mmCIF file of C-alpha atoms and ligand atoms in Angstrom:
data_model
loop_
_atom_site.group_PDB
_atom_site.id
_atom_site.type_symbol
_atom_site.label_atom_id
_atom_site.label_comp_id
_atom_site.label_asym_id
_atom_site.label_seq_id
_atom_site.Cartn_x
_atom_site.Cartn_y
_atom_site.Cartn_z
ATOM 1 C CA UNK A 1 -102.620 52.040 -110.346
ATOM 2 C CA UNK A 2 -102.702 50.538 -106.881
ATOM 3 C CA UNK A 3 -102.198 46.797 -106.693
ATOM 4 C CA UNK A 4 -103.209 44.298 -104.092
ATOM 5 C CA UNK A 5 -102.813 40.586 -103.550
ATOM 6 C CA UNK A 6 -103.097 37.808 -101.024
ATOM 7 C CA UNK A 7 -100.100 36.235 -99.324
ATOM 8 C CA UNK A 8 -99.684 33.406 -101.892
ATOM 9 C CA UNK A 9 -100.436 35.564 -104.927
ATOM 10 C CA UNK A 10 -103.355 33.454 -106.184
ATOM 11 C CA UNK A 11 -105.608 36.493 -105.826
ATOM 12 C CA UNK A 12 -104.632 39.798 -107.383
ATOM 13 C CA UNK A 13 -106.583 42.985 -107.815
ATOM 14 C CA UNK A 14 -106.129 46.568 -108.916
ATOM 15 C CA UNK A 15 -107.583 49.880 -107.836
ATOM 16 C CA UNK A 16 -107.785 52.535 -110.524
ATOM 17 C CA UNK A 17 -107.985 55.289 -107.944
ATOM 18 C CA UNK A 18 -106.921 56.001 -104.396
ATOM 19 C CA UNK A 19 -109.367 54.628 -101.777
ATOM 20 C CA UNK A 20 -111.616 57.327 -100.373
ATOM 21 C CA UNK A 21 -111.094 56.530 -96.726
ATOM 22 C CA UNK A 22 -109.304 54.315 -94.263
ATOM 23 C CA UNK A 23 -110.731 53.103 -90.988
ATOM 24 C CA UNK A 24 -109.802 50.647 -88.276
ATOM 25 C CA UNK A 25 -112.366 48.253 -86.878
ATOM 26 C CA UNK A 26 -111.802 46.760 -83.453
ATOM 27 C CA UNK A 27 -114.772 44.372 -83.500
ATOM 28 C CA UNK A 28 -114.030 40.774 -82.626
ATOM 29 C CA UNK A 29 -114.853 39.619 -86.181
ATOM 30 C CA UNK A 30 -112.309 41.863 -87.873
ATOM 31 C CA UNK A 31 -109.768 41.028 -85.216
ATOM 32 C CA UNK A 32 -110.165 37.276 -85.643
ATOM 33 C CA UNK A 33 -109.879 37.381 -89.421
ATOM 34 C CA UNK A 34 -106.939 39.767 -89.210
ATOM 35 C CA UNK A 35 -108.505 42.554 -91.234
ATOM 36 C CA UNK A 36 -108.909 45.445 -88.852
ATOM 37 C CA UNK A 37 -107.411 48.061 -91.182
ATOM 38 C CA UNK A 38 -109.789 48.731 -94.030
ATOM 39 C CA UNK A 39 -109.794 51.011 -97.027
ATOM 40 C CA UNK A 40 -113.097 51.918 -98.634
ATOM 41 C CA UNK A 41 -113.075 51.639 -102.410
ATOM 42 C CA UNK A 42 -115.610 52.425 -105.114
ATOM 43 C CA UNK A 43 -116.836 49.287 -106.882
ATOM 44 C CA UNK A 44 -116.032 50.861 -110.265
ATOM 45 C CA UNK A 45 -112.416 51.422 -109.270
ATOM 46 C CA UNK A 46 -111.886 47.813 -108.136
ATOM 47 C CA UNK A 47 -110.872 45.130 -110.595
ATOM 48 C CA UNK A 48 -110.094 41.551 -109.661
ATOM 49 C CA UNK A 49 -107.368 40.517 -112.077
ATOM 50 C CA UNK A 50 -106.775 36.980 -110.835
ATOM 51 C CA UNK A 51 -108.145 34.288 -108.574
ATOM 52 C CA UNK A 52 -111.933 34.640 -108.437
ATOM 53 C CA UNK A 53 -112.194 30.852 -108.081
ATOM 54 C CA UNK A 54 -109.851 30.947 -105.060
ATOM 55 C CA UNK A 55 -111.960 33.383 -103.049
ATOM 56 C CA UNK A 56 -113.956 31.811 -100.228
ATOM 57 C CA UNK A 57 -116.571 33.620 -98.198
ATOM 58 C CA UNK A 58 -117.269 33.312 -94.512
ATOM 59 C CA UNK A 59 -120.934 34.150 -93.980
ATOM 60 C CA UNK A 60 -121.494 36.300 -90.953
ATOM 61 C CA UNK A 61 -123.857 35.095 -88.241
ATOM 62 C CA UNK A 62 -126.223 37.561 -86.534
ATOM 63 C CA UNK A 63 -125.732 40.093 -85.054
ATOM 64 C CA UNK A 64 -122.785 40.437 -87.430
ATOM 65 C CA UNK A 65 -123.855 41.120 -90.983
ATOM 66 C CA UNK A 66 -120.827 41.435 -93.197
ATOM 67 C CA UNK A 67 -119.568 38.408 -95.112
ATOM 68 C CA UNK A 68 -115.778 38.060 -95.163
ATOM 69 C CA UNK A 69 -113.805 37.046 -98.200
ATOM 70 C CA UNK A 70 -110.492 35.275 -97.905
ATOM 71 C CA UNK A 71 -108.044 33.325 -100.043
ATOM 72 C CA UNK A 72 -108.861 29.620 -99.856
ATOM 73 C CA UNK A 73 -105.179 28.769 -100.403
ATOM 74 C CA UNK A 74 -103.299 30.980 -97.934
ATOM 75 C CA UNK A 75 -106.102 32.376 -95.752
ATOM 76 C CA UNK A 76 -105.371 36.063 -96.351
ATOM 77 C CA UNK A 77 -108.347 38.244 -95.468
ATOM 78 C CA UNK A 78 -109.469 40.337 -98.405
ATOM 79 C CA UNK A 79 -112.344 42.360 -96.973
ATOM 80 C CA UNK A 80 -115.659 42.387 -98.827
ATOM 81 C CA UNK A 81 -114.298 42.177 -102.345
ATOM 82 C CA UNK A 82 -117.314 40.238 -103.681
ATOM 83 C CA UNK A 83 -119.730 42.879 -102.403
ATOM 84 C CA UNK A 84 -122.433 44.063 -104.795
ATOM 85 C CA UNK A 85 -122.451 47.509 -103.194
ATOM 86 C CA UNK A 86 -121.312 50.772 -104.800
ATOM 87 C CA UNK A 87 -118.408 50.842 -102.390
ATOM 88 C CA UNK A 88 -116.998 48.315 -99.990
ATOM 89 C CA UNK A 89 -114.110 47.766 -97.576
ATOM 90 C CA UNK A 90 -110.940 46.053 -98.715
ATOM 91 C CA UNK A 91 -108.400 44.809 -96.173
ATOM 92 C CA UNK A 92 -105.564 47.339 -96.284
ATOM 93 C CA UNK A 93 -103.148 44.530 -95.425
ATOM 94 C CA UNK A 94 -103.597 43.213 -99.006
ATOM 95 C CA UNK A 95 -102.318 46.363 -100.682
ATOM 96 C CA UNK A 96 -98.919 45.714 -102.248
ATOM 97 C CA UNK A 97 -97.346 49.154 -102.230
ATOM 98 C CA UNK A 98 -97.645 52.050 -99.855
ATOM 99 C CA UNK A 99 -100.420 54.576 -100.340
ATOM 100 C CA UNK A 100 -100.711 58.089 -99.046
ATOM 101 C CA UNK A 101 -103.679 57.731 -96.711
ATOM 102 C CA UNK A 102 -104.221 58.082 -92.998
ATOM 103 C CA UNK A 103 -106.546 56.204 -90.737
ATOM 104 C CA UNK A 104 -109.633 58.387 -90.257
ATOM 105 C CA UNK A 105 -111.521 56.569 -87.536
ATOM 106 C CA UNK A 106 -111.629 53.688 -85.091
ATOM 107 C CA UNK A 107 -114.913 51.814 -84.793
ATOM 108 C CA UNK A 108 -116.160 49.231 -82.293
ATOM 109 C CA UNK A 109 -113.657 50.514 -79.756
ATOM 110 C CA UNK A 110 -116.033 48.909 -77.215
ATOM 111 C CA UNK A 111 -114.762 45.493 -78.380
ATOM 112 C CA UNK A 112 -111.080 46.411 -78.418
ATOM 113 C CA UNK A 113 -108.889 44.279 -76.149
ATOM 114 C CA UNK A 114 -106.925 46.255 -73.565
ATOM 115 C CA UNK A 115 -103.585 45.054 -74.943
ATOM 116 C CA UNK A 116 -104.226 46.877 -78.187
ATOM 117 C CA UNK A 117 -103.282 50.522 -77.770
ATOM 118 C CA UNK A 118 -104.543 53.068 -80.269
ATOM 119 C CA UNK A 119 -101.575 55.079 -81.480
ATOM 120 C CA UNK A 120 -103.136 57.779 -83.617
ATOM 121 C CA UNK A 121 -105.470 60.715 -83.084
ATOM 122 C CA UNK A 122 -108.279 59.493 -85.357
ATOM 123 C CA UNK A 123 -111.830 59.731 -84.027
ATOM 124 C CA UNK A 124 -113.054 56.835 -81.941
ATOM 125 C CA UNK A 125 -116.546 55.362 -81.993
ATOM 126 C CA UNK A 126 -117.954 52.809 -79.556
ATOM 127 C CA UNK A 127 -119.726 51.050 -82.428
ATOM 128 C CA UNK A 128 -120.549 51.953 -86.044
ATOM 129 C CA UNK A 129 -119.655 55.571 -86.861
ATOM 130 C CA UNK A 130 -122.193 55.837 -89.660
ATOM 131 C CA UNK A 131 -125.703 54.678 -88.890
HETATM 132 ZN ZN1 ZN B 201 -103.612 33.359 -101.275
HETATM 133 ZN ZN1 ZN B 202 -115.185 44.906 -87.546
#
């Protein structure tokens, strides 16, 4: 069982299985909310165990389309944990323990600031890798 939580602990969740993939998004949205490292989880493996009433959502404005969830108490970015999709990204920063996974891609490298140096060999995409 993989556990995750926000900084203040109001929000807690569990993953019944290892996330399928990890990616890093360099778009300005992910950077500003501090959730550039994302793991992709199956909806059926994700269970929110605490804090649904503390989750706030920042609605994306066009051209951005993904709504961002965060803890309304401490501000921790959670990813898209209220998504209705079959799978969705969860901010890897929320995971409590370590998991055996490697970053598999970098997306929106076109929006990456020059001070941020990519330190792994994962594939890089100018924008979305999967269209
Ligand atoms: Zn919190
Ligand atoms: Zn992004």
